[in-house]
C-alpha positions as a printed NumPy array, in Angstrom:
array([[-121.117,  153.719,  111.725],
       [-122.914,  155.672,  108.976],
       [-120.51 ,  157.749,  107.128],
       [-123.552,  160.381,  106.766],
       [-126.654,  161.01 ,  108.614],
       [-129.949,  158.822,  107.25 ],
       [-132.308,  161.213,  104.913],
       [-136.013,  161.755,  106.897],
       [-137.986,  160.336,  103.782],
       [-136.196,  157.134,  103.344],
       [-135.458,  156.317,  107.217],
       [-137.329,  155.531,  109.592],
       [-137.556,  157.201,  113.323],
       [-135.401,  154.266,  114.814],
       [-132.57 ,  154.706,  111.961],
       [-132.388,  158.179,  112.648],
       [-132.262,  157.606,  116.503],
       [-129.416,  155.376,  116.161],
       [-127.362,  156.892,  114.02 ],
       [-127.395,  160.07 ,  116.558],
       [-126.66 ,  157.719,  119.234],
       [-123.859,  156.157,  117.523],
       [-122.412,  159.492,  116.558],
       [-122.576,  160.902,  119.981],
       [-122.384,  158.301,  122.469],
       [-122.41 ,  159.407,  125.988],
       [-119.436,  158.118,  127.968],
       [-121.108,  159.065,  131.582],
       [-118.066,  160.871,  133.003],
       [-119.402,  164.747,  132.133],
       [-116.291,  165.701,  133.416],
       [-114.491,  164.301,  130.384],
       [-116.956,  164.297,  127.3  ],
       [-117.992,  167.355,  126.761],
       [-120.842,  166.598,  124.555],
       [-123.353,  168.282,  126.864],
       [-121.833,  171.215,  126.666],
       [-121.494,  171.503,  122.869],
       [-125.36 ,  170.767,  122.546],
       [-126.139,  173.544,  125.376],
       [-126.42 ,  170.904,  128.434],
       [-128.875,  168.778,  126.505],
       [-128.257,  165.236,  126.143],
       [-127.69 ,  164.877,  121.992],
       [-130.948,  162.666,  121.713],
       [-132.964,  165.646,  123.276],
       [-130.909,  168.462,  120.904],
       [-131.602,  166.241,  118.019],
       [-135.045,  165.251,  118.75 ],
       [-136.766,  167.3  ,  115.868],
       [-134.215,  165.423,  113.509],
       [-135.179,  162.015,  115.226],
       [-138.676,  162.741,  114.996],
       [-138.804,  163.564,  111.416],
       [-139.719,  167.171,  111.71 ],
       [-136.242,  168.802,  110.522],
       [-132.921,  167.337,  108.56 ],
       [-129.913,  166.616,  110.196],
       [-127.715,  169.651,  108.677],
       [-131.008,  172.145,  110.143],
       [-130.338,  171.022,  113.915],
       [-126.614,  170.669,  113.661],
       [-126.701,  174.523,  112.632],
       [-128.349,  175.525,  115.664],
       [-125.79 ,  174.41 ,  118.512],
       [-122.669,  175.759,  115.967]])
């Protein structure tokens, strides 16, 4: 695991993808995780999409859901 999320303008969309993935991994028992919640019911690839697709840095969409 990354110990900091990949910067837009040297990664690529599939780095960035992972690395969200690996740092929020859905463990399919909602009544346990929690992670939905935290990012307002949206699965953490959908709240992080803008970061994913290049459009806004990692630190910008993490502020929104704080």
């Amino acid at each position: 695991m990354a110990d900091s999320a990949p910067d837009i303008a040297s990664s690529s969309r599939m780095d960035r993808l992972w690395y969200v993935k690996s740092q929020y991994p859905c463990i399919a028992d909602c009544d346990q995780c929690g992670l939905c919640a935290s990012f307002h019911g949206k699965d953490p690839t959908i709240a992080f999409k803008d970061y994913i697709d290049g459009k806004a840095s990692f630190m910008e969409v993490s502020q929104r859901y704080r």
